[in-house]
PDB file of C-alpha atoms in Angstrom:
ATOM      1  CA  UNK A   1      16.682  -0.718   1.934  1.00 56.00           C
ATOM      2  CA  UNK A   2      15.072  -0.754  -1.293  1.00 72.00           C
ATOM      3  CA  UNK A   3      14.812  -4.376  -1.452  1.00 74.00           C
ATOM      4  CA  UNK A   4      13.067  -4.332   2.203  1.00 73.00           C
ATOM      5  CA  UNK A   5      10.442  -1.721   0.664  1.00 72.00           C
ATOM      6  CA  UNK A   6      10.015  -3.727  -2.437  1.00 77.00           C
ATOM      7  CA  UNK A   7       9.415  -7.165  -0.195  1.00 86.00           C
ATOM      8  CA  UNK A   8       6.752  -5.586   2.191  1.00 88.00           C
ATOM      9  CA  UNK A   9       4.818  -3.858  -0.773  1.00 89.00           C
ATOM     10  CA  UNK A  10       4.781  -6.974  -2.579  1.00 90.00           C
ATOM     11  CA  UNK A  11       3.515  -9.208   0.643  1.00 91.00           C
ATOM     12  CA  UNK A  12       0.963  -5.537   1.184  1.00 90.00           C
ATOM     13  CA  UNK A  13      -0.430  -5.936  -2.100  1.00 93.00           C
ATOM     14  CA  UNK A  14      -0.610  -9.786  -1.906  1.00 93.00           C
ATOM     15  CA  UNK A  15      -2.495  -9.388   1.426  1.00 91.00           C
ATOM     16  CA  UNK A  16      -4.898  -6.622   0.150  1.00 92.00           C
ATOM     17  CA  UNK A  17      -6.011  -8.455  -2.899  1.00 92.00           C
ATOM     18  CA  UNK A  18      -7.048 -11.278  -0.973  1.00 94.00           C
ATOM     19  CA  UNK A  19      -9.245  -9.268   1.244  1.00 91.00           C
ATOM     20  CA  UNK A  20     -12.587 -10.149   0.943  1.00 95.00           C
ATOM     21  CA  UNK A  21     -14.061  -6.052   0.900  1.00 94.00           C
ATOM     22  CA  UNK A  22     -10.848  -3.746   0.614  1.00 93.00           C
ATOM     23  CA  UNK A  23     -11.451   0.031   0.917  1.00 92.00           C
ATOM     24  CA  UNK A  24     -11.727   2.207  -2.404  1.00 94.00           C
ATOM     25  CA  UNK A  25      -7.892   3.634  -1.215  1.00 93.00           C
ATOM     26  CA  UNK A  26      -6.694   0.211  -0.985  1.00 94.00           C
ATOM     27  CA  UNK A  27      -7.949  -0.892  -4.135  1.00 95.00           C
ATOM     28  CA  UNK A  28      -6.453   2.017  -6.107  1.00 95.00           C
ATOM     29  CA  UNK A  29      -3.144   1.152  -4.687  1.00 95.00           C
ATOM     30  CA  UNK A  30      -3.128  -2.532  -5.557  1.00 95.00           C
ATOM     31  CA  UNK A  31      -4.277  -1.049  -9.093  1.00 95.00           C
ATOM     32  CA  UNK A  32      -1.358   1.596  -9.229  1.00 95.00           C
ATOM     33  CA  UNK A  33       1.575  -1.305  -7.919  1.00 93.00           C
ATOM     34  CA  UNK A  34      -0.504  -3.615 -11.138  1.00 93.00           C
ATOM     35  CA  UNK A  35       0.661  -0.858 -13.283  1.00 93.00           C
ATOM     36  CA  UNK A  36       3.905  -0.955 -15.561  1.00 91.00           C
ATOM     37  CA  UNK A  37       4.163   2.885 -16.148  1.00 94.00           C
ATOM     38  CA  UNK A  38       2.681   5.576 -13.926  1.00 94.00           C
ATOM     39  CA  UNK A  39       2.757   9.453 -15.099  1.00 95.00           C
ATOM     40  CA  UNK A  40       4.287  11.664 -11.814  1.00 95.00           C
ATOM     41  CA  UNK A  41       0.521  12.356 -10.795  1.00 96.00           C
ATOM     42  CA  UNK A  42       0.046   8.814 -10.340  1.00 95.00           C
ATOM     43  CA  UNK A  43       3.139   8.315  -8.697  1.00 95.00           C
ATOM     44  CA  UNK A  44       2.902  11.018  -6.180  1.00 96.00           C
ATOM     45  CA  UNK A  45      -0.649   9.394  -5.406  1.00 96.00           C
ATOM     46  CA  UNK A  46       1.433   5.721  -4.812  1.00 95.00           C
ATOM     47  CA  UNK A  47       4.006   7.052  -2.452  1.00 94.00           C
ATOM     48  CA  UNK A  48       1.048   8.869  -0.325  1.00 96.00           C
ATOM     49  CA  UNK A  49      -0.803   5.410  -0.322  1.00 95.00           C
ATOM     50  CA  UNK A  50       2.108   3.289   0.592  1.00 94.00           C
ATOM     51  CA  UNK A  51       2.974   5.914   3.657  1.00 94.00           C
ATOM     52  CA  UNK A  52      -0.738   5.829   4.346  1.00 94.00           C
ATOM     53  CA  UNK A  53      -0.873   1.982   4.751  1.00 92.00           C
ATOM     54  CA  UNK A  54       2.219   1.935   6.711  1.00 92.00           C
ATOM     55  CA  UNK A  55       1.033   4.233   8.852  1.00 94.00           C
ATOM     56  CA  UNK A  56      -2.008   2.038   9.627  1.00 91.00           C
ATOM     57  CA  UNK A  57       0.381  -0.600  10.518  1.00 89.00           C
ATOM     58  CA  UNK A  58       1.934   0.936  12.713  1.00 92.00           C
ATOM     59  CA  UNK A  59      -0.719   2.374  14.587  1.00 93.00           C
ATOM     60  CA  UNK A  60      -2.771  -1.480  14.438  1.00 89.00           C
ATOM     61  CA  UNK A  61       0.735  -2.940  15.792  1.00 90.00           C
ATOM     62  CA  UNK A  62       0.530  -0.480  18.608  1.00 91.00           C
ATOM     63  CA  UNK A  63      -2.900  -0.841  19.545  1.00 90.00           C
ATOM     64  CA  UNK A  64      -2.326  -4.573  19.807  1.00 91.00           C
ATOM     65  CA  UNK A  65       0.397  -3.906  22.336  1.00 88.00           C
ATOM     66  CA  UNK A  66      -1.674  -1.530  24.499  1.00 81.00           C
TER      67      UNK A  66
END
């Protein structure tokens, strides 16, 4: 399971960096995965972005089936 997470943030952050205007959330979450060491403040704030962009996944991949 932790291998699946690591494998979709990877191909997330991949994805988001080549956007040509990413939102300020989405840039500070392909700058927290850049970065070797985060303190627990900045980690807390990486978990709620990762849920966050999953989230929007979800809810694009069911709109696209409605």
């Amino acid at each position: 399971m932790a291998a699946e997470k690591k494998d979709w943030l990877a191909g997330h952050i991949t994805h988001l960096s080549k956007l040509k205007a990413p939102t300020d959330t989405q840039k500070l979450l392909i700058f927290l995965a850049g970065k070797k060491e985060r303190d627990a403040k900045e980690e807390r704030t990486f978990t709620a972005l990762i849920k966050s962009e999953k989230a929007l996944e979800k809810k694009k991949k069911a709109r696209a089936e409605v």
